[in-house]
XYZ file of C-alpha atoms in Angstrom:
252
model
C 23.265 -56.441 21.819
C 25.521 -53.810 21.182
C 24.564 -50.158 22.934
C 25.624 -46.832 21.362
C 27.312 -44.567 24.121
C 25.420 -41.993 25.659
C 27.019 -39.266 23.669
C 26.191 -40.240 20.360
C 22.273 -39.837 21.534
C 23.158 -36.381 22.482
C 25.115 -35.407 19.340
C 22.255 -36.903 17.157
C 19.941 -35.055 19.354
C 21.808 -31.634 18.700
C 22.346 -32.708 14.875
C 18.381 -33.204 14.449
C 17.765 -30.057 16.460
C 19.796 -28.502 14.100
C 17.804 -29.807 10.765
C 14.467 -28.605 11.998
C 15.745 -25.249 12.739
C 17.312 -24.942 9.400
C 14.604 -26.657 7.379
C 11.855 -24.009 9.450
C 14.097 -20.793 8.599
C 14.547 -22.044 4.829
C 10.707 -22.903 4.310
C 9.079 -19.866 6.450
C 11.285 -17.467 7.799
C 13.809 -16.744 4.911
C 11.122 -16.168 1.848
C 9.374 -14.064 4.475
C 12.386 -12.190 6.319
C 10.374 -8.688 5.830
C 7.284 -10.121 7.148
C 9.001 -11.465 10.384
C 10.722 -8.210 11.108
C 7.639 -6.324 10.803
C 5.901 -8.532 12.919
C 8.603 -7.856 15.700
C 8.466 -3.964 15.157
C 11.087 -3.590 12.670
C 9.400 -3.136 9.414
C 12.373 -1.835 7.304
C 12.298 0.223 4.443
C 14.087 -0.847 1.036
C 17.154 0.971 0.105
C 17.550 3.784 -2.249
C 14.330 6.100 -1.892
C 14.209 9.148 -0.061
C 10.495 10.177 -0.267
C 8.306 8.185 2.613
C 4.932 8.241 2.991
C 1.702 6.399 4.540
C -2.135 5.461 4.159
C -4.598 5.899 6.246
C -8.366 4.997 7.297
C -10.772 4.582 10.075
C -8.638 1.407 10.781
C -5.974 3.638 12.804
C -8.804 5.148 14.547
C -7.632 8.406 16.177
C -4.537 9.580 15.249
C -2.282 12.117 16.890
C -1.334 14.472 14.341
C 0.833 16.372 16.665
C 3.581 13.246 17.051
C 2.679 12.456 13.521
C 4.068 15.888 11.772
C 7.011 14.837 14.069
C 7.653 10.750 13.271
C 10.676 10.041 11.282
C 10.386 7.260 8.450
C 14.351 6.353 7.980
C 15.173 9.394 9.080
C 12.867 11.886 7.336
C 8.961 12.910 8.197
C 6.278 11.723 6.685
C 6.072 13.015 3.365
C 2.904 12.258 1.976
C -0.180 10.536 3.037
C -3.025 8.923 1.072
C -6.422 8.916 2.838
C -9.280 6.299 2.378
C -12.273 8.228 1.007
C -15.141 6.121 -0.257
C -15.935 2.586 -0.922
C -18.539 1.415 -3.589
C -21.306 3.600 -4.563
C -22.404 5.029 -0.943
C -19.797 4.232 1.595
C -17.817 7.393 3.287
C -14.528 6.464 5.584
C -15.723 7.911 8.869
C -12.430 9.326 9.510
C -12.073 10.627 6.017
C -13.273 14.515 6.675
C -11.126 14.795 9.956
C -7.968 12.899 8.469
C -7.561 14.657 4.979
C -8.277 18.487 6.817
C -5.569 17.154 9.193
C -3.072 16.090 6.482
C -2.785 19.460 5.266
C -2.953 21.470 8.145
C 0.059 19.499 9.136
C 2.159 19.974 5.854
C 1.726 16.867 4.322
C 1.231 16.334 0.542
C -2.014 14.182 0.415
C -4.431 12.372 -1.699
C -7.707 10.811 -1.658
C -8.630 6.913 -2.398
C -11.701 5.160 -3.414
C -11.568 1.474 -2.586
C -13.350 0.085 -5.667
C -16.677 -2.974 -5.358
C -16.914 -4.880 -7.988
C -20.797 -5.380 -6.890
C -21.659 -2.133 -7.989
C -21.836 0.217 -11.157
C -18.378 1.863 -11.878
C -20.046 4.931 -12.882
C -21.967 5.287 -9.455
C -18.594 4.684 -7.266
C -16.719 7.620 -9.712
C -19.753 10.094 -8.807
C -19.930 9.152 -5.246
C -16.378 9.458 -4.851
C -16.430 13.169 -6.814
C -19.219 14.466 -4.668
C -17.433 13.556 -1.317
C -13.871 14.725 -2.368
C -12.683 18.275 -3.094
C -8.827 18.115 -4.232
C -7.238 21.421 -4.155
C -3.894 22.922 -5.774
C -0.762 20.533 -4.867
C -2.932 17.632 -3.619
C -2.038 14.064 -5.530
C -4.410 13.146 -8.192
C -7.477 10.665 -7.097
C -6.470 7.057 -6.571
C -8.670 3.835 -7.662
C -7.852 0.860 -5.232
C -8.304 -2.343 -7.114
C -7.841 -5.541 -5.131
C -10.860 -7.627 -6.008
C -12.798 -8.862 -9.205
C -15.793 -10.683 -7.393
C -17.812 -12.531 -10.216
C -16.345 -10.120 -12.931
C -14.253 -12.006 -16.168
C -11.012 -9.705 -16.535
C -12.745 -8.046 -19.604
C -15.615 -6.705 -17.746
C -13.395 -5.693 -14.522
C -10.964 -3.716 -17.044
C -14.211 -2.088 -18.602
C -15.571 -1.096 -15.428
C -12.152 0.289 -14.006
C -11.528 1.957 -17.019
C -15.378 3.701 -16.772
C -14.263 4.909 -12.787
C -10.822 6.280 -14.400
C -12.270 8.204 -17.166
C -15.281 9.899 -15.294
C -12.718 11.045 -12.337
C -10.147 12.113 -15.119
C -12.629 14.435 -16.723
C -14.043 15.619 -13.448
C -10.655 16.519 -11.556
C -8.750 17.472 -15.134
C -5.846 15.116 -13.925
C -4.764 11.587 -14.105
C -5.827 9.130 -11.427
C -3.474 6.718 -9.870
C -4.218 2.985 -9.684
C -3.417 0.941 -6.685
C -3.077 -2.756 -6.595
C -1.346 -5.756 -5.430
C 1.726 -6.955 -7.594
C -0.309 -10.170 -8.134
C -3.672 -8.315 -9.042
C -1.937 -6.016 -11.230
C -0.393 -8.687 -13.309
C -3.732 -10.938 -13.179
C -6.242 -8.158 -14.046
C -4.728 -5.344 -15.351
C -1.785 -5.763 -16.841
C -2.802 -4.252 -20.158
C -1.707 -1.289 -22.598
C -5.071 0.101 -21.821
C -3.552 1.136 -18.198
C -0.145 2.160 -19.383
C -0.748 5.986 -18.544
C -1.700 5.743 -15.129
C 0.599 6.144 -12.483
C 0.594 2.946 -10.499
C 0.721 2.342 -6.784
C 2.129 -1.355 -6.550
C 1.526 -3.230 -3.187
C 4.092 -5.818 -2.916
C 4.975 -6.773 0.718
C 8.001 -8.321 2.493
C 10.524 -8.214 -0.450
C 14.086 -6.181 -0.745
C 12.917 -5.247 -4.371
C 9.786 -4.468 -6.338
C 9.377 -7.646 -8.593
C 7.342 -5.764 -10.764
C 8.965 -4.546 -13.709
C 6.713 -2.074 -15.173
C 6.835 1.717 -14.583
C 5.473 2.334 -11.243
C 5.105 5.164 -9.089
C 4.616 4.198 -5.557
C 5.003 1.269 -3.694
C 3.352 -0.078 -0.813
C 5.853 -2.399 0.910
C 4.714 -3.361 4.468
C 1.238 -3.351 6.073
C 3.170 -3.525 9.779
C 4.723 -0.097 10.070
C 4.792 1.675 13.347
C 4.942 5.351 13.564
C 4.359 8.036 16.526
C 0.955 9.167 16.628
C -0.528 6.180 15.563
C -1.400 3.334 17.741
C -2.540 0.891 15.251
C -0.081 -0.573 12.243
C -0.140 1.208 9.386
C 0.805 0.821 5.671
C 4.353 2.471 4.857
C 4.891 3.457 0.977
C 7.995 4.918 -0.873
C 7.999 7.111 -3.880
C 10.038 6.415 -6.774
C 11.556 9.758 -7.274
C 12.697 12.884 -4.978
C 10.369 15.435 -3.643
C 10.295 17.727 -6.714
C 8.673 14.861 -8.971
C 6.220 14.305 -6.091
C 5.386 18.282 -6.430
C 5.232 17.657 -10.060
C 2.479 15.103 -9.797
C 0.055 17.309 -8.120
C -2.756 19.188 -9.277
C -2.229 22.219 -10.641
C -4.459 25.342 -10.179
């Protein structure tokens, strides 16, 4: 029987290894390249946007606002910050009051958001948010964060979401913002009933937002790193300039 020369085994091993590396990159790293970079401390910003911000809750623990005030996001300061206020009909984020106060104290454009629960009446949730959150002039409009439908049908969810939005709009006299992931927006909220609302779309680890409709904010990673915040933090961009952002804020 003939034996292959030893060099042929070496070449074959190299080729097989190269094939495995290529397959791993093609199927796992390539499609989520932004995620891999984020995991290794390099959460890149999509190009072409100048206004940057974050959203925070008690998950970020205690924030060093002196450091955060001077932190840089792609060469610019933190222009805006959304702060989690409430969830469901009776939950208050334990760091809301401190974070909301400090955002204004440090000259950041601030907003407050409510995490929607499909288990509770939307009207009770809206009343809870309005009772907790005092929005001032130059604050951003209130935000409804919708991430789960629970046992609700698409139609039921849309009805409940509209109840929250209508109640809150009447209370504050300004049109609320809707936060949803790209896939959730397309599945549950892609209806003309919501066309008037500014959308804040979460779509991670892609170099361009695939949502083709009108959008206002884009949360592009949940693995951001910033001076003053020890935990990972969501990073966002605004679809406009600073004047556009200020035009969105509440007027007296």
